[in-house]
mmCIF file of C-alpha atoms in Angstrom:
data_model
loop_
_atom_site.group_PDB
_atom_site.id
_atom_site.type_symbol
_atom_site.label_atom_id
_atom_site.label_comp_id
_atom_site.label_asym_id
_atom_site.label_seq_id
_atom_site.Cartn_x
_atom_site.Cartn_y
_atom_site.Cartn_z
ATOM 1 C CA UNK A 1152 5.900 -23.564 3.853
ATOM 2 C CA UNK A 1153 9.602 -22.734 4.218
ATOM 3 C CA UNK A 1154 9.266 -19.090 1.607
ATOM 4 C CA UNK A 1155 6.755 -17.364 -0.611
ATOM 5 C CA UNK A 1156 4.636 -20.212 -3.185
ATOM 6 C CA UNK A 1157 3.119 -19.443 -6.512
ATOM 7 C CA UNK A 1158 0.563 -21.300 -8.544
ATOM 8 C CA UNK A 1159 0.270 -22.037 -11.210
ATOM 9 C CA UNK A 1160 4.529 -21.206 -12.395
ATOM 10 C CA UNK A 1161 3.135 -21.049 -15.930
ATOM 11 C CA UNK A 1162 -0.276 -20.295 -17.037
ATOM 12 C CA UNK A 1163 -1.379 -20.104 -21.325
ATOM 13 C CA UNK A 1164 -4.945 -18.612 -21.858
ATOM 14 C CA UNK A 1165 -6.971 -18.026 -24.542
ATOM 15 C CA UNK A 1166 -7.728 -13.764 -24.979
ATOM 16 C CA UNK A 1167 -10.754 -13.257 -22.986
ATOM 17 C CA UNK A 1168 -10.788 -15.859 -20.406
ATOM 18 C CA UNK A 1169 -10.144 -15.403 -16.955
ATOM 19 C CA UNK A 1170 -7.021 -16.748 -14.707
ATOM 20 C CA UNK A 1171 -6.630 -16.953 -11.329
ATOM 21 C CA UNK A 1172 -3.606 -16.641 -9.934
ATOM 22 C CA UNK A 1173 -2.769 -17.589 -6.023
ATOM 23 C CA UNK A 1174 0.122 -16.452 -3.380
ATOM 24 C CA UNK A 1175 0.918 -18.236 -0.131
ATOM 25 C CA UNK A 1176 3.053 -16.360 1.573
ATOM 26 C CA UNK A 1177 5.327 -17.035 4.086
ATOM 27 C CA UNK A 1178 3.741 -17.744 7.822
ATOM 28 C CA UNK A 1179 3.104 -14.970 9.858
ATOM 29 C CA UNK A 1180 3.610 -11.833 7.086
ATOM 30 C CA UNK A 1181 1.001 -9.669 7.326
ATOM 31 C CA UNK A 1182 2.048 -7.184 4.356
ATOM 32 C CA UNK A 1183 1.367 -8.934 0.845
ATOM 33 C CA UNK A 1184 2.180 -7.656 -2.385
ATOM 34 C CA UNK A 1185 1.140 -8.392 -5.937
ATOM 35 C CA UNK A 1186 4.397 -7.027 -9.077
ATOM 36 C CA UNK A 1187 3.841 -7.458 -12.899
ATOM 37 C CA UNK A 1188 7.102 -7.829 -14.411
ATOM 38 C CA UNK A 1189 7.443 -7.674 -18.188
ATOM 39 C CA UNK A 1190 10.268 -9.039 -20.485
ATOM 40 C CA UNK A 1191 13.681 -6.861 -19.796
ATOM 41 C CA UNK A 1192 10.787 -4.395 -17.199
ATOM 42 C CA UNK A 1193 10.829 -3.627 -13.277
ATOM 43 C CA UNK A 1194 8.579 -4.532 -11.207
ATOM 44 C CA UNK A 1195 5.052 -2.619 -11.456
ATOM 45 C CA UNK A 1196 3.471 -2.290 -8.402
ATOM 46 C CA UNK A 1197 -0.770 -3.722 -8.358
ATOM 47 C CA UNK A 1198 -1.458 -4.117 -5.050
ATOM 48 C CA UNK A 1199 -0.709 -4.173 -1.231
ATOM 49 C CA UNK A 1200 -2.502 -6.029 1.385
ATOM 50 C CA UNK A 1201 -2.352 -4.984 5.377
ATOM 51 C CA UNK A 1202 -3.990 -8.051 6.887
ATOM 52 C CA UNK A 1203 -6.602 -8.767 4.939
ATOM 53 C CA UNK A 1204 -7.062 -5.285 3.548
ATOM 54 C CA UNK A 1205 -5.916 -3.783 0.949
ATOM 55 C CA UNK A 1206 -4.410 -0.218 1.726
ATOM 56 C CA UNK A 1207 -3.816 0.680 -1.866
ATOM 57 C CA UNK A 1208 -5.116 -1.081 -4.947
ATOM 58 C CA UNK A 1209 -4.019 2.347 -6.991
ATOM 59 C CA UNK A 1210 -1.261 -0.143 -9.180
ATOM 60 C CA UNK A 1211 -4.361 -2.109 -10.283
ATOM 61 C CA UNK A 1212 -4.255 -1.298 -13.950
ATOM 62 C CA UNK A 1213 -8.442 -1.709 -15.047
ATOM 63 C CA UNK A 1214 -11.229 -3.056 -13.274
ATOM 64 C CA UNK A 1215 -10.725 -6.524 -14.921
ATOM 65 C CA UNK A 1216 -8.059 -7.063 -12.300
ATOM 66 C CA UNK A 1217 -8.812 -7.978 -8.970
ATOM 67 C CA UNK A 1218 -7.497 -9.353 -6.043
ATOM 68 C CA UNK A 1219 -8.270 -10.700 -2.538
ATOM 69 C CA UNK A 1220 -6.715 -11.951 0.426
ATOM 70 C CA UNK A 1221 -8.595 -14.427 3.023
ATOM 71 C CA UNK A 1222 -7.380 -15.080 6.913
ATOM 72 C CA UNK A 1223 -4.824 -12.774 6.881
ATOM 73 C CA UNK A 1224 -2.677 -15.310 4.579
ATOM 74 C CA UNK A 1225 -3.481 -17.106 0.958
ATOM 75 C CA UNK A 1226 -4.083 -14.086 -1.788
ATOM 76 C CA UNK A 1227 -5.648 -14.563 -5.488
ATOM 77 C CA UNK A 1228 -5.147 -12.108 -8.132
ATOM 78 C CA UNK A 1229 -8.078 -12.508 -10.631
ATOM 79 C CA UNK A 1230 -7.523 -11.026 -13.870
ATOM 80 C CA UNK A 1231 -11.036 -11.101 -16.330
ATOM 81 C CA UNK A 1232 -11.290 -11.215 -19.933
ATOM 82 C CA UNK A 1233 -7.708 -11.197 -20.418
ATOM 83 C CA UNK A 1234 -5.843 -9.347 -23.637
ATOM 84 C CA UNK A 1235 -3.035 -9.991 -24.984
ATOM 85 C CA UNK A 1236 -1.242 -7.084 -23.298
ATOM 86 C CA UNK A 1237 -1.506 -8.415 -19.440
ATOM 87 C CA UNK A 1238 1.279 -11.375 -20.771
ATOM 88 C CA UNK A 1239 3.865 -10.690 -17.811
ATOM 89 C CA UNK A 1240 5.354 -12.678 -14.468
ATOM 90 C CA UNK A 1241 3.552 -11.872 -11.762
ATOM 91 C CA UNK A 1242 5.355 -11.717 -8.785
ATOM 92 C CA UNK A 1243 4.357 -12.142 -5.182
ATOM 93 C CA UNK A 1244 5.974 -10.948 -1.987
ATOM 94 C CA UNK A 1245 5.258 -11.086 1.642
ATOM 95 C CA UNK A 1246 7.199 -9.396 4.657
ATOM 96 C CA UNK A 1247 6.713 -9.759 8.010
ATOM 97 C CA UNK A 1248 5.739 -6.245 8.780
ATOM 98 C CA UNK A 1249 5.513 -3.529 6.043
ATOM 99 C CA UNK A 1250 8.643 -1.912 7.120
ATOM 100 C CA UNK A 1251 10.713 -4.806 6.509
ATOM 101 C CA UNK A 1252 12.342 -7.106 3.860
ATOM 102 C CA UNK A 1253 10.191 -8.456 1.430
ATOM 103 C CA UNK A 1254 10.421 -11.935 -0.093
ATOM 104 C CA UNK A 1255 9.378 -13.023 -3.322
ATOM 105 C CA UNK A 1256 8.049 -16.156 -4.933
ATOM 106 C CA UNK A 1257 9.025 -17.352 -8.014
ATOM 107 C CA UNK A 1258 6.484 -15.866 -10.011
ATOM 108 C CA UNK A 1259 3.589 -17.185 -12.611
ATOM 109 C CA UNK A 1260 4.042 -16.534 -15.874
ATOM 110 C CA UNK A 1261 1.118 -16.024 -17.855
ATOM 111 C CA UNK A 1262 0.520 -15.773 -21.519
ATOM 112 C CA UNK A 1263 -2.099 -14.641 -23.338
ATOM 113 C CA UNK A 1264 -3.232 -16.291 -26.870
ATOM 114 C CA UNK B 1158 5.354 13.806 -9.588
ATOM 115 C CA UNK B 1159 7.423 10.473 -7.772
ATOM 116 C CA UNK B 1160 10.101 8.685 -9.553
ATOM 117 C CA UNK B 1161 12.715 6.046 -8.615
ATOM 118 C CA UNK B 1162 15.304 6.278 -11.123
ATOM 119 C CA UNK B 1163 18.091 3.556 -11.532
ATOM 120 C CA UNK B 1164 20.757 4.196 -14.289
ATOM 121 C CA UNK B 1165 19.133 1.810 -17.192
ATOM 122 C CA UNK B 1166 22.466 1.132 -18.814
ATOM 123 C CA UNK B 1167 24.292 -1.516 -17.994
ATOM 124 C CA UNK B 1168 27.036 -1.530 -16.133
ATOM 125 C CA UNK B 1169 30.092 -3.588 -16.914
ATOM 126 C CA UNK B 1170 33.327 -3.628 -14.871
ATOM 127 C CA UNK B 1171 36.493 -6.120 -14.187
ATOM 128 C CA UNK B 1172 36.366 -8.659 -11.481
ATOM 129 C CA UNK B 1173 38.241 -7.203 -8.550
ATOM 130 C CA UNK B 1174 36.479 -3.344 -8.869
ATOM 131 C CA UNK B 1175 33.995 -1.839 -7.356
ATOM 132 C CA UNK B 1176 30.809 -1.252 -8.822
ATOM 133 C CA UNK B 1177 29.147 1.859 -7.841
ATOM 134 C CA UNK B 1178 24.964 2.066 -8.438
ATOM 135 C CA UNK B 1179 23.332 5.116 -7.820
ATOM 136 C CA UNK B 1180 19.175 5.298 -6.887
ATOM 137 C CA UNK B 1181 17.471 8.366 -6.935
ATOM 138 C CA UNK B 1182 14.212 9.543 -6.116
ATOM 139 C CA UNK B 1183 12.131 12.748 -6.246
ATOM 140 C CA UNK B 1184 8.706 13.438 -4.289
ATOM 141 C CA UNK B 1185 8.949 10.718 -1.675
ATOM 142 C CA UNK B 1186 10.025 11.200 1.719
ATOM 143 C CA UNK B 1187 11.060 7.363 2.841
ATOM 144 C CA UNK B 1188 11.784 6.296 5.762
ATOM 145 C CA UNK B 1189 13.674 3.205 4.777
ATOM 146 C CA UNK B 1190 15.551 1.940 1.546
ATOM 147 C CA UNK B 1191 16.211 -1.170 0.307
ATOM 148 C CA UNK B 1192 17.708 -3.099 -1.900
ATOM 149 C CA UNK B 1193 17.166 -6.254 -3.893
ATOM 150 C CA UNK B 1194 19.190 -8.473 -6.488
ATOM 151 C CA UNK B 1195 17.368 -10.134 -9.408
ATOM 152 C CA UNK B 1196 18.621 -13.338 -11.633
ATOM 153 C CA UNK B 1197 16.941 -13.583 -14.962
ATOM 154 C CA UNK B 1198 13.895 -15.639 -14.176
ATOM 155 C CA UNK B 1199 13.545 -15.249 -10.809
ATOM 156 C CA UNK B 1200 12.271 -13.095 -7.964
ATOM 157 C CA UNK B 1201 14.362 -10.409 -6.619
ATOM 158 C CA UNK B 1202 16.186 -11.267 -3.551
ATOM 159 C CA UNK B 1203 16.398 -8.819 -0.256
ATOM 160 C CA UNK B 1204 19.781 -7.891 -0.006
ATOM 161 C CA UNK B 1205 20.214 -4.510 2.471
ATOM 162 C CA UNK B 1206 17.762 -2.298 4.313
ATOM 163 C CA UNK B 1207 19.055 1.258 5.820
ATOM 164 C CA UNK B 1208 16.746 3.669 7.943
ATOM 165 C CA UNK B 1209 16.762 7.464 6.840
ATOM 166 C CA UNK B 1210 18.655 7.711 10.489
ATOM 167 C CA UNK B 1211 21.436 6.042 9.165
ATOM 168 C CA UNK B 1212 24.037 6.938 6.617
ATOM 169 C CA UNK B 1213 25.938 4.040 5.566
ATOM 170 C CA UNK B 1214 25.191 0.017 6.211
ATOM 171 C CA UNK B 1215 27.297 -2.927 5.600
ATOM 172 C CA UNK B 1216 27.113 -6.462 5.011
ATOM 173 C CA UNK B 1217 30.389 -8.104 3.625
ATOM 174 C CA UNK B 1218 31.467 -6.948 0.523
ATOM 175 C CA UNK B 1219 28.302 -4.542 -0.303
ATOM 176 C CA UNK B 1220 27.682 -1.199 1.373
ATOM 177 C CA UNK B 1221 24.902 1.322 1.115
ATOM 178 C CA UNK B 1222 24.468 4.896 1.387
ATOM 179 C CA UNK B 1223 21.458 7.051 2.212
ATOM 180 C CA UNK B 1224 21.249 10.894 1.533
ATOM 181 C CA UNK B 1225 18.516 12.213 2.297
ATOM 182 C CA UNK B 1226 19.354 15.557 1.628
ATOM 183 C CA UNK B 1227 20.204 14.644 -1.823
ATOM 184 C CA UNK B 1228 17.889 12.231 -2.286
ATOM 185 C CA UNK B 1229 19.829 9.611 -3.347
ATOM 186 C CA UNK B 1230 21.585 6.181 -2.207
ATOM 187 C CA UNK B 1231 24.044 4.600 -3.444
ATOM 188 C CA UNK B 1232 24.656 0.771 -3.619
ATOM 189 C CA UNK B 1233 28.989 -0.703 -3.607
ATOM 190 C CA UNK B 1234 29.924 -4.024 -4.118
ATOM 191 C CA UNK B 1235 34.043 -4.110 -3.646
ATOM 192 C CA UNK B 1236 35.930 -6.706 -5.208
ATOM 193 C CA UNK B 1237 33.396 -7.420 -7.318
ATOM 194 C CA UNK B 1238 32.870 -11.608 -9.280
ATOM 195 C CA UNK B 1239 31.340 -12.862 -11.914
ATOM 196 C CA UNK B 1240 28.863 -13.965 -9.626
ATOM 197 C CA UNK B 1241 27.393 -10.819 -8.546
ATOM 198 C CA UNK B 1242 26.530 -10.341 -12.322
ATOM 199 C CA UNK B 1243 22.908 -9.408 -11.798
ATOM 200 C CA UNK B 1244 20.028 -6.983 -11.885
ATOM 201 C CA UNK B 1245 20.100 -4.269 -8.778
ATOM 202 C CA UNK B 1246 16.708 -3.426 -7.768
ATOM 203 C CA UNK B 1247 16.369 0.216 -4.942
ATOM 204 C CA UNK B 1248 12.670 0.246 -3.176
ATOM 205 C CA UNK B 1249 11.599 2.425 -0.949
ATOM 206 C CA UNK B 1250 8.115 2.370 1.240
ATOM 207 C CA UNK B 1251 5.530 4.476 0.155
ATOM 208 C CA UNK B 1252 3.000 6.569 2.422
ATOM 209 C CA UNK B 1253 3.205 5.636 6.369
ATOM 210 C CA UNK B 1254 5.922 3.647 7.471
ATOM 211 C CA UNK B 1255 3.347 1.093 9.143
ATOM 212 C CA UNK B 1256 1.273 0.862 6.281
ATOM 213 C CA UNK B 1257 3.317 1.902 3.300
ATOM 214 C CA UNK B 1258 3.620 0.113 -0.247
ATOM 215 C CA UNK B 1259 7.060 -1.483 -1.383
ATOM 216 C CA UNK B 1260 7.734 0.791 -5.107
ATOM 217 C CA UNK B 1261 10.666 -0.661 -6.869
ATOM 218 C CA UNK B 1262 13.062 1.417 -9.391
ATOM 219 C CA UNK B 1263 13.740 0.170 -12.655
ATOM 220 C CA UNK B 1264 17.087 -1.600 -11.791
ATOM 221 C CA UNK B 1265 20.176 -1.518 -13.049
ATOM 222 C CA UNK B 1266 22.176 -4.844 -14.919
ATOM 223 C CA UNK B 1267 25.803 -5.466 -13.720
ATOM 224 C CA UNK B 1268 27.775 -7.467 -15.625
ATOM 225 C CA UNK B 1269 31.013 -8.168 -14.452
ATOM 226 C CA UNK B 1270 33.846 -9.707 -16.528
ATOM 227 C CA UNK B 1271 36.571 -11.919 -15.302
#
């Protein structure tokens, strides 16, 4: 695709359910990032992939959060046993290399009720 | 602790004036610093990248400076227009320039009044 694609664009889930968010980066981009943005707040770093490996998982808020990337392409962010405080926009970005500009998807708005 | 600080207060200026936004960082030694624009409900969009050995970078009405001694970057928009109203984020690479993660400041909201 032409840009970074995230799905779903909106997700409403009940507290305690698991959710899976998907990110399709730009083809050929080796670096992939996940961020969380609450209303009116900045971008909170969650995890970073270089290829299929995640050198830095320090931003994951708890062990309910996990992410993987397969084939150096698609990434999924999984939140288990969702809580209301998980409600936010989850943004994915990719870049050709770690040092070049990052291209963002439109985000997934997650609402936990 | 490591911090990237941007003025959390909104910047309000008159159309045609120059807007200057500040990004300060603590306990980082970035090789690169980037600036992004974010509009409500959208993901950030890349504007400019400046390297540590570059003092200044320009792109149309935008200018970025990078002072590694002061640990500060300034972002200028000249001849500002209402369409420039948005939140502007600075970001830097933390860690090795080849394997580091991209960390963002909180952003400064700019409002340009006609």
